[in-house]
C-alpha positions in Angstrom: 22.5 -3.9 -23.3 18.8 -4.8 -23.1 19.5 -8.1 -22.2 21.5 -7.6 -19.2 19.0 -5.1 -18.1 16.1 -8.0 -19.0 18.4 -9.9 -16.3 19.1 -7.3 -13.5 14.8 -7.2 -13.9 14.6 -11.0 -13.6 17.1 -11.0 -10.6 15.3 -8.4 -8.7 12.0 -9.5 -9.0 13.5 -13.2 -7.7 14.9 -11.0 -4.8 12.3 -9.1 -4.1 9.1 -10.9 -4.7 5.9 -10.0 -7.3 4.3 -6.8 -7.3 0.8 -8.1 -8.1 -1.7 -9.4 -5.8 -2.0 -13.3 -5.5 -4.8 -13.9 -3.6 -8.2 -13.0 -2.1 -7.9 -11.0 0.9 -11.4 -10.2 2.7 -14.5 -8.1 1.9 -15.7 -4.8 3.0 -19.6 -4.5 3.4 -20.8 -1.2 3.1 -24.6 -2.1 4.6 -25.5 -1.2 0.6 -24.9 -2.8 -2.8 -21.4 -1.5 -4.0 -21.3 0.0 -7.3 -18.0 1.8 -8.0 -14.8 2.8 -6.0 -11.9 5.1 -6.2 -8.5 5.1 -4.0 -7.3 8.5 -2.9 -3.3 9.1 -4.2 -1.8 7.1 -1.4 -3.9 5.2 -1.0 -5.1 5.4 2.7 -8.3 6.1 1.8 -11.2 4.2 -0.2 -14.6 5.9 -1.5 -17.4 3.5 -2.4 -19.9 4.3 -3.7 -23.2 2.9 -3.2 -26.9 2.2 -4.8 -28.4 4.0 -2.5 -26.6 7.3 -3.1 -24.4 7.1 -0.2 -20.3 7.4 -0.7 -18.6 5.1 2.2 -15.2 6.2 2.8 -13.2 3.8 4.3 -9.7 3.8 6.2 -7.6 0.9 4.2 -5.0 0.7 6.8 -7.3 0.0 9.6 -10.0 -1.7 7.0 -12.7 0.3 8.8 -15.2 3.0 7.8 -14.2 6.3 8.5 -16.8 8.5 7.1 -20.3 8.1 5.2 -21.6 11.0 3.0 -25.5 11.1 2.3 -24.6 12.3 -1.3 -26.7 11.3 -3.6 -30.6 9.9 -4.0 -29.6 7.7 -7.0 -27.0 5.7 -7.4 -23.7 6.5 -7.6 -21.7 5.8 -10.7 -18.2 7.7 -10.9 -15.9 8.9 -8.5 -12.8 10.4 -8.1 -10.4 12.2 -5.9 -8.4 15.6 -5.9 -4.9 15.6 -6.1 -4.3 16.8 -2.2 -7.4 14.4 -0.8 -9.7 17.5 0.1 -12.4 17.1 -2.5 -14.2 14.5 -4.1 -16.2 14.5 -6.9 -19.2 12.3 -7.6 -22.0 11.5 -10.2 -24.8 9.4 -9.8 -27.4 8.1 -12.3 -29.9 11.2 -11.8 -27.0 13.4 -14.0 -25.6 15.4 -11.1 -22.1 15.8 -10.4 -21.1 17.5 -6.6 -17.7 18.6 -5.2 -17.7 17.4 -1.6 -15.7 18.2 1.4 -14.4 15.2 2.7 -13.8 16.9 5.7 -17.5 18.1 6.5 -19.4 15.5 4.3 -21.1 18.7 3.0 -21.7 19.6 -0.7 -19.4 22.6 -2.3 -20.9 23.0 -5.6 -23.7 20.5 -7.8 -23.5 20.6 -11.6 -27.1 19.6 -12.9 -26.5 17.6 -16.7 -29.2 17.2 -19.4 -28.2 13.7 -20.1 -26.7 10.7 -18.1 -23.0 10.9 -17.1 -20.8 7.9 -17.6 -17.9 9.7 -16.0 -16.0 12.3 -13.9 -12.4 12.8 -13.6 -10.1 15.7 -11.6 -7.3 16.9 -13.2 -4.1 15.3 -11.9 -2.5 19.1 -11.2 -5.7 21.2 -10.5 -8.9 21.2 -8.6 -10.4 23.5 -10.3 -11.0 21.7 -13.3 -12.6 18.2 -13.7 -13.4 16.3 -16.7 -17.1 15.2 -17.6 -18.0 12.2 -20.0 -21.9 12.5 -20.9 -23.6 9.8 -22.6 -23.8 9.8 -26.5 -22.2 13.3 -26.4 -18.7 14.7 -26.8 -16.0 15.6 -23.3 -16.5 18.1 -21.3 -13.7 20.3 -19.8 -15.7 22.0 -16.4 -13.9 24.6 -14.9 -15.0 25.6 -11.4 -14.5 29.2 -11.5 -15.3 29.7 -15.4 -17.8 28.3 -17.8 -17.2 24.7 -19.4 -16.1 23.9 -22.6 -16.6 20.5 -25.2 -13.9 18.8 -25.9 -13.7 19.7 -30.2 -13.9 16.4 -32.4 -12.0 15.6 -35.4 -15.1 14.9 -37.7 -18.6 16.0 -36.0 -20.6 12.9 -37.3 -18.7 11.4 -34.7 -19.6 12.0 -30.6 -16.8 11.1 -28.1 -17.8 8.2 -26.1 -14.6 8.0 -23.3 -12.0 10.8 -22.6 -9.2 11.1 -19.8 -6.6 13.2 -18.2 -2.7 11.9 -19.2 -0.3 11.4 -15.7 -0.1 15.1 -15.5 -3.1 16.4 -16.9 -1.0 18.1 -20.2 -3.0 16.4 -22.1 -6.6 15.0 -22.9 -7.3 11.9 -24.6 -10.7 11.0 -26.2 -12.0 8.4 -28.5 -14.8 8.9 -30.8 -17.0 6.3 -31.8 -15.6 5.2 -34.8 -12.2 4.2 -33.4 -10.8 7.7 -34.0 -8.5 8.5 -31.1 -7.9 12.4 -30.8 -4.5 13.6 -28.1 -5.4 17.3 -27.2 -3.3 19.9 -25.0 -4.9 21.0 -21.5 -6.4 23.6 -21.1 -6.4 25.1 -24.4 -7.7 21.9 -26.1 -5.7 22.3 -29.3 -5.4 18.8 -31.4 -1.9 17.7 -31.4 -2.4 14.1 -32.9 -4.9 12.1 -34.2 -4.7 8.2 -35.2 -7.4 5.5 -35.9 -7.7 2.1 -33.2 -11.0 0.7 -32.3 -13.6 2.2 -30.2 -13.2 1.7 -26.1 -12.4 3.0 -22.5 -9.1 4.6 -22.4 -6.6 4.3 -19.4 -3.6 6.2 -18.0 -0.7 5.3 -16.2 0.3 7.4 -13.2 3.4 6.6 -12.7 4.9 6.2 -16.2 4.1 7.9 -19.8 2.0 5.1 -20.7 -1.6 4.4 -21.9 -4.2 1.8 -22.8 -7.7 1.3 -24.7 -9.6 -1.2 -24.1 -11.2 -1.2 -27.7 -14.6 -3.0 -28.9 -12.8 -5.8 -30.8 -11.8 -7.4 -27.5 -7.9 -6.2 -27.7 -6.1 -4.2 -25.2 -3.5 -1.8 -27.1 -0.8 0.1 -24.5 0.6 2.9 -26.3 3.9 4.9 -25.3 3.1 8.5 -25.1 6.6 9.5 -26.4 6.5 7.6 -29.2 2.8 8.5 -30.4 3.9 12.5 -29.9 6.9 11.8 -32.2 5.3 9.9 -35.1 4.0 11.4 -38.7 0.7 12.8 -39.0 -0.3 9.8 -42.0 1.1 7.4 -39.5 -0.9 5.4 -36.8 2.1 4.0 -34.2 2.0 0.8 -33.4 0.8 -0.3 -29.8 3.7 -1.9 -27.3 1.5 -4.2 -26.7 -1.6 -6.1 -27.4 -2.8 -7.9 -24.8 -5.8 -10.8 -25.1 -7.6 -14.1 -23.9 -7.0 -16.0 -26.6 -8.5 -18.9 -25.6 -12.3 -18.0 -24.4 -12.3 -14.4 -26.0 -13.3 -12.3 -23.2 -14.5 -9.3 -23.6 -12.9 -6.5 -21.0 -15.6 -5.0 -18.3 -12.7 -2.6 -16.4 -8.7 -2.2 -17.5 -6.1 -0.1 -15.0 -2.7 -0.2 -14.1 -0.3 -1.0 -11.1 0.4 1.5 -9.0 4.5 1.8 -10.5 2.4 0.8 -14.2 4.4 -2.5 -14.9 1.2 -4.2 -14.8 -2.0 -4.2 -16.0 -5.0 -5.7 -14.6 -8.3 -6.5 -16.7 -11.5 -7.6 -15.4 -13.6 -9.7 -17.6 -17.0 -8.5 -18.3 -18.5 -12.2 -18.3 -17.8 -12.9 -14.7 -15.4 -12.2 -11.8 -12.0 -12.7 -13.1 -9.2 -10.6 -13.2 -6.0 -11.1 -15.8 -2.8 -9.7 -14.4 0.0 -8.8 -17.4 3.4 -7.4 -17.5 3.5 -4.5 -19.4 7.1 -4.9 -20.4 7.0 -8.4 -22.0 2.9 -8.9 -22.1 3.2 -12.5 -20.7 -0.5 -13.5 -18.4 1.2 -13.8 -15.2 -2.1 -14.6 -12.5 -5.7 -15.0 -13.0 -8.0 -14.5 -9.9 -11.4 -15.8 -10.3 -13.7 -14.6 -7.7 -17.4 -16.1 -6.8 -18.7 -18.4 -9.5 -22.0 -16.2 -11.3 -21.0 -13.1 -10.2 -20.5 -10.2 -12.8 -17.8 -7.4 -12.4 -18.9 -4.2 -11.5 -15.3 -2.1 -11.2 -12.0 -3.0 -10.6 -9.1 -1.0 -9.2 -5.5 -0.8 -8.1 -3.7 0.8 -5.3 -1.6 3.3 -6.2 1.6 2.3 -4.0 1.2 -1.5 -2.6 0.5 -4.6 -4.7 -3.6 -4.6 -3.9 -6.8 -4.5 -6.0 -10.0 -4.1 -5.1 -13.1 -5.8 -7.1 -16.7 -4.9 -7.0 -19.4 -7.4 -7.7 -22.8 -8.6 -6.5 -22.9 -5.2 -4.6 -19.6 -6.2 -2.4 -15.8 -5.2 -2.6 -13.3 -8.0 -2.5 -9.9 -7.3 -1.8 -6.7 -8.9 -3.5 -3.5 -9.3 -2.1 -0.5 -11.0 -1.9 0.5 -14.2 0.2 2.1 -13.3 3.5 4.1 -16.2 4.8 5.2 -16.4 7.8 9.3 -16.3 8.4 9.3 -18.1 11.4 13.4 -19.0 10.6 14.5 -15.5 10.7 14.1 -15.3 14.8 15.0 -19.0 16.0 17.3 -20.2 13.0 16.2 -23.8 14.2 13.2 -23.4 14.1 11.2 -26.3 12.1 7.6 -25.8 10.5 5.5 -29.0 11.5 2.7 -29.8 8.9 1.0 -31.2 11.9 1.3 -32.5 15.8 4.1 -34.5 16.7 4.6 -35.7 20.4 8.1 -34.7 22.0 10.2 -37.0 23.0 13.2 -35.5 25.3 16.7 -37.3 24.3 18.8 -37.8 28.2 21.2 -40.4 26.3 22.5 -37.4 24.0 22.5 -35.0 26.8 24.2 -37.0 29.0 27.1 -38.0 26.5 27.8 -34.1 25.7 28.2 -33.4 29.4 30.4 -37.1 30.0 32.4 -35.9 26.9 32.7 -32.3 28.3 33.8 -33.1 31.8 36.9 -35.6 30.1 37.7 -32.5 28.3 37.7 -30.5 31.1 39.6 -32.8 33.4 42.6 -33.8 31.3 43.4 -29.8 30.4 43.2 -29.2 34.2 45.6 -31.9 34.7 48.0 -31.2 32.3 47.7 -27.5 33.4 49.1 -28.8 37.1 51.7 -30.5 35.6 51.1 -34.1 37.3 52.8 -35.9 34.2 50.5 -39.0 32.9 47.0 -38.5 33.8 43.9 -40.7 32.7 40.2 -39.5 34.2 37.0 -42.0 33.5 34.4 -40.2 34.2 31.3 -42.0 35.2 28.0 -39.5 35.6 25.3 -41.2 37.9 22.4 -39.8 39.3 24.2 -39.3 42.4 27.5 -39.0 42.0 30.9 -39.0 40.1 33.6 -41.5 40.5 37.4 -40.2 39.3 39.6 -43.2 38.9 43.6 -41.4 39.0 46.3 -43.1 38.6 49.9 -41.5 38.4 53.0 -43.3 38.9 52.0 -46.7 39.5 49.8 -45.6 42.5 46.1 -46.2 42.3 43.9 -43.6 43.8 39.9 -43.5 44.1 38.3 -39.9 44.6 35.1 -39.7 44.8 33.2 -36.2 43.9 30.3 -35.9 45.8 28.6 -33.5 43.5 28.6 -31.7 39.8 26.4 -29.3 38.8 25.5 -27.3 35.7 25.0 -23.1 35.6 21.1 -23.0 34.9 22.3 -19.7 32.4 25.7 -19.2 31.5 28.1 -21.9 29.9 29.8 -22.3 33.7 29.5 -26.1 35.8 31.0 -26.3 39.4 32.3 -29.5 40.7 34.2 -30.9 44.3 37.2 -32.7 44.3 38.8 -33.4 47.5 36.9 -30.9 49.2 37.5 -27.9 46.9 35.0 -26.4 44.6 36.4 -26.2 40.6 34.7 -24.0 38.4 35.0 -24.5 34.8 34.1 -21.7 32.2 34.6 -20.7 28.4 37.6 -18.6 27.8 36.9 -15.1 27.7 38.9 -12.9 25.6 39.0 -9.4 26.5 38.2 -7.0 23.4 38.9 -3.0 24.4 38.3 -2.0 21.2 35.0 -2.5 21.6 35.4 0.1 23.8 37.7 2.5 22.6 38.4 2.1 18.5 41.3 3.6 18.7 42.9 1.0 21.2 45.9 -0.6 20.2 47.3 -4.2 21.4 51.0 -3.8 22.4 52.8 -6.9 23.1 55.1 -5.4 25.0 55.8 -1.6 27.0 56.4 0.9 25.1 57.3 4.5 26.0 54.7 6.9 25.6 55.6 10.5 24.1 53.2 13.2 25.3 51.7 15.7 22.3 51.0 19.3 23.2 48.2 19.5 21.6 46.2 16.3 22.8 44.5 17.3 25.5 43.4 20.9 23.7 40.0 21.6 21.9 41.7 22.3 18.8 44.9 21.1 17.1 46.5 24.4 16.9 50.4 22.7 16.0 48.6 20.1 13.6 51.0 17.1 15.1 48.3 14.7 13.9 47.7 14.8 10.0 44.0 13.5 9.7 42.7 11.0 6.7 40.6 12.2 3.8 37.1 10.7 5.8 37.9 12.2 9.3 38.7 16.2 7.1 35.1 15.7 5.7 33.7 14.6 8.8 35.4 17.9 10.4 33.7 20.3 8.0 30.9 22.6 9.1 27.9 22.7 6.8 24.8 24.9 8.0 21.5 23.1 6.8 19.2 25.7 6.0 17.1 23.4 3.6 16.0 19.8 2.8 15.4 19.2 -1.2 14.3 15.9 -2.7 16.8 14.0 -4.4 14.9 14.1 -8.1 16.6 10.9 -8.6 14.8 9.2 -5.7 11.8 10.8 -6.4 8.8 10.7 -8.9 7.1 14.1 -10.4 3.8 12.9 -8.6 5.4 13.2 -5.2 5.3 17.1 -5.0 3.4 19.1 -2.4 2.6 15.7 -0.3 3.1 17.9 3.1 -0.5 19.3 3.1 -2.2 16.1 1.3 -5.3 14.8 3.6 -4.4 11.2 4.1 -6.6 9.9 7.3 -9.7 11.4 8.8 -10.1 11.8 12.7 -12.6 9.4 14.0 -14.1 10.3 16.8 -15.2 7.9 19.1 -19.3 7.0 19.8 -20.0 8.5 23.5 -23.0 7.1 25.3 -25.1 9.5 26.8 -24.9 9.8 30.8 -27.9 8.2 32.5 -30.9 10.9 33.9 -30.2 12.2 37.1 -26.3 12.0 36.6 -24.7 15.3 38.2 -21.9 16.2 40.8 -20.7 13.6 43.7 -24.0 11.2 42.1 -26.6 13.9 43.1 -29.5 14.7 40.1 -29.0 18.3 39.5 -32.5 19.0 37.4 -31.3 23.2 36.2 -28.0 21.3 34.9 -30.1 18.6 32.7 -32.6 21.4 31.4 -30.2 23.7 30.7 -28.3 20.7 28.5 -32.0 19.4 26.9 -32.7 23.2 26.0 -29.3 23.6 24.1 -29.6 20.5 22.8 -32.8 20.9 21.3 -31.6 24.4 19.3 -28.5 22.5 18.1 -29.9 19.1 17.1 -30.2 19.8 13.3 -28.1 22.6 12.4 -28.6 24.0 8.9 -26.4 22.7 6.1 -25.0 25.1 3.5 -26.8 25.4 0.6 -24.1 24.1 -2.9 -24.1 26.3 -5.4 -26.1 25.1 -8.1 -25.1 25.1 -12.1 -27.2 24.0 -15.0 -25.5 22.9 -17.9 -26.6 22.9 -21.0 -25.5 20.6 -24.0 -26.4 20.8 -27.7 -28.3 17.8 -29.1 -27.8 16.3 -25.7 -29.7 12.6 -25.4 -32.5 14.2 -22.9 -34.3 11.2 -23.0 -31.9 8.6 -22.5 -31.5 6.0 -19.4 -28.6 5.1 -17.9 -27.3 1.7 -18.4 -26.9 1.0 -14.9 -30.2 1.7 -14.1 -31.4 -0.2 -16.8 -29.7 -2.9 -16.6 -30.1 -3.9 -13.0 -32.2 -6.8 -12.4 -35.6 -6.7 -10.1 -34.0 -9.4 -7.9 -30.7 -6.9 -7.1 -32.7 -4.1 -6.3 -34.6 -5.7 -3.7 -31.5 -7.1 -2.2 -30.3 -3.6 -2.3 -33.2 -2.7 -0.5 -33.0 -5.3 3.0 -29.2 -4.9 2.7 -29.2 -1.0 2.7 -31.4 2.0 3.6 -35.1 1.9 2.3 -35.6 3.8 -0.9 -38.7 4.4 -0.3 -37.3 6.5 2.8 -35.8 8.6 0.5 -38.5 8.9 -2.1 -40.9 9.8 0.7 -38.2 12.8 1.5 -37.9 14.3 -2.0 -42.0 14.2 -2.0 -42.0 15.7 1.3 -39.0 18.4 -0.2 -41.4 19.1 -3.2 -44.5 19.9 -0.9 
């Protein structure tokens, strides 16, 4: 059985095409240095986040920016979005994490941490909770109406490095740093199993009970949910797969999955590569290299088409697949040149089909007239055409003084002794195209009236309808339109009110001084516009409501890596490419005074 469905797979992927992207596909430049991104759940909508604090939302359909948040001072190192597309949450290397509108750009509520944040992830179900990794320091489970709680740990020597919501947030999984790997229920954070890998990221599928870590010894492991729920307490379950370079070794910057989660997509944390495997069999199926010296920043899939985006050097590269162009499927002789080739028009060849045509012609109107033995030559010259007939030993020369060609339709005209034949195709008349009930008769036959045929309803039933046309008959009163489940996946609920474009409106110039009514300056018109203008040029932003939070044994004094790892040379890149910082450094001084 598995083998024929490992064939149905094969055949339909042939048909079909690959799912995973195949080439580079253009940049988007934010005007900053990129550092992480996050697709929304259909993925119409891109958030980038930037060095400079700023989140760039961009429209992916359209490959344009449509919307920039001033969000953040520092740089901005996690996002990700709610389930319905309303809210996004953010963290940036000065340890606070917001809630933002999307809509209004504004801030909803800021969450001040002790120590840096590596992370922040929504729960798949529920926006009121979000998940927060802090640096050297175990989970955190926020709620937004309530206080926050630590993710518990199975031995307390040990502090939880990575955590993560499963597809539908039931459950939590964390990793500690001695390759312990904990599976907790949400929200009551009760430990349901507990097995040892190696320490690293962990990753969820969205789309299928599957998940991945990414562990130190360089070794992806994909684990089935199912199976890791069902096995033994003493028993660490065996991954699906392991996945590797085993040739140069790399170590793993960035692992996700596709959108449906047959694949998985690694980005090496050496340079700007990206492995592509198939979950299923966990054969290497495409590498894409990117720009030679660049180093990988982030890497992510879209959740529905077969398209990645890759951050490095402070850009985002997008990969897709080949389009080629089907030229064939509109003109089925249509030929694809590899370059020019002059034309050359064939007459001989046109010429013989029209000779060969009229001989055709000539001899079925012949034998149509019934003139006995008839032989026609006939001789096409530029201006005329000669008819040599002979019939009973009596030689006749007609001359046709013209033939000519319908410059649409199949039809040609010619004169023969002074009358005009037209020749045409043989058209066959088909009423049923008209009428599917028609019926050829080849001969009369005598029609016998119903009483009932020309009536609304067939109240003597003289016609006995098939099975199709009683079904079609029935009356059914709709009064509701349910998913089929089969059709359908569990994350496609509630999609009616999901936020997936934003309204761009577009930039208006100004009207020129002294514009008014019929081109006359109208001066108590343009004060009374500069006075209203001048109260509602900066209107006051909402305050966010602020939380401190405060961790136990937190690393106060720590750095985050990606501020301490980013070369001089970037940073003043960052700074021509993107806003000034000392702009905004001059602001918070300003703020403070």
């Amino acid at each position: 059985m598995m083998s024929r469905l490992g064939i149905y797979d094969r055949v339909a992927k042939e048909s079909f095409g690959q799912n995973y992207p195949e080439e580079f596909d253009g940049a988007l430049d934010c005007a900053s240095l990129a550092v992480t991104c996050a697709f929304n759940r259909r993925g119409t909508l891109l958030a980038v986040g930037c060095n400079d604090g700023r989140i760039v939302i961009w429209d992916f359909l359209t490959r344009g920016i449509a919307k920039v948040i001033s969000a953040h001072v520092h740089p901005v190192c996690s996002l990700s979005w709610s389930r319905g597309g309303y809210k996004l949450l953010s963290v940036s290397t000065d340890n606070n994490v917001c809630i933002w509108d999307v809509l209004s750009g504004e801030c909803d509520i800021k969450y001040r941490f002790p120590s840096p944040v590596m992370k922040v992830q929504f729960h798949p179900r529920n926006d009121k909770m979000f998940l927060v990794c802090p640096m050297r320091h175990p989970a955190v489970l926020v709620h937004v109406d309530a206080a926050h709680e630590i993710i518990p740990m199975d031995d307390e020597g040990d502090v939880s490095i990575v955590a993560s919501f499963d597809r539908r947030g039931d459950h939590i999984y964390t990793g500690n740093s001695r390759g312990k790997l904990l599976l907790l229920t949400c929200p009551d954070l009760k430990v349901r199993r507990t097995f040892r890998i190696g320490p690293g990221n962990i990753q969820c599928s969205c789309h299928q009970n599957f998940f991945l870590v990414n562990s130190a010894d360089r070794v992806i492991r994909v684990y089935d949910v199912r199976k890791v729920l069902k096995s033994g307490k003493d028993e660490d379950p065996e991954p699906t797969q392991k996945l590797q370079d085993l040739v140069n070794k790399t170590m793993w910057k960035k692992c996700c999955f596709s959108g449906d989660g047959e694949y998985i997509c690694a980005g090496s944390a050496r340079q700007h590569s990206l492995y592509i495997w198939e979950r299923s069999v966990g054969n290497l199926v495409k590498i894409l290299h990117g720009t030679k010296g660049e180093m990988l920043l982030d890497v992510v899939w879209h959740p529905v088409r077969p398209i990645m985006a890759s951050i490095s050097s402070g850009v985002v590269s997008v990969w897709s697949q080949n389009q080629v162009e089907n030229w064939s499927a509109f003109a089925p002789d249509f030929k694809e040149l590899d370059e020019n080739v002059e034309y050359e028009e064939r007459r001989v060849s046109l010429t013989r089909v029209m000779r060969t045509r009229v001989v055709e012609l000539s001899q079925e109107r012949g034998e149509e007239d019934g003139e006995g033995d008839v032989s026609i030559v006939a001789l096409l010259t530029a201006g005329e055409t000669t008819f040599n007939r002979q019939q009973s030993g009596e030689a006749a020369l007609l001359i046709c003084p013209d033939l000519k060609w319908h410059p649409v339709r199949p039809i040609m005209a010619s004169i023969s002794s002074g009358v005009v034949s037209v020749w045409s195709q043989n058209q066959v008349e088909n009423w049923s195209a008209f009428a599917p009930d028609f019926k050829e008769l080849d001969e009369n036959v005598e029609y016998e009236e119903r009483e009932s045929e020309f009536d609304q309803s067939d109240e003597d039933k003289s016609v006995e309808l098939s099975q199709e046309r009683r079904e079609e008959d029935v009356e059914v009163d709709v009064t509701c339109i349910d998913p089929v489940a089969a059709f359908c996946s569990s994350d496609e609920e509630d999609d009616s009110n999901a936020l997936l474009y934003l309204p761009i409106s577009p930039e208006i110039e100004e009207p020129e001084e002294g514009w008014g009514p019929e081109g006359a300056p109208n001066e108590d018109l343009s004060s009374k516009r500069s006075g209203d203008s001048k109260e509602n040029v900066s209107p006051k932003k909402k305050r966010p409501k602020t939380h401190d939070v405060s961790l136990e044994n937190a690393p106060i004094d720590e750095v985050h890596p990606l501020v301490s790892n980013r070369p001089k040379e970037k940073q003043a890149t960052g700074n021509k490419k993107g806003r000034n910082n000392s702009k905004g450094d001059n602001k918070k001084d300003r703020k403070k005074h």
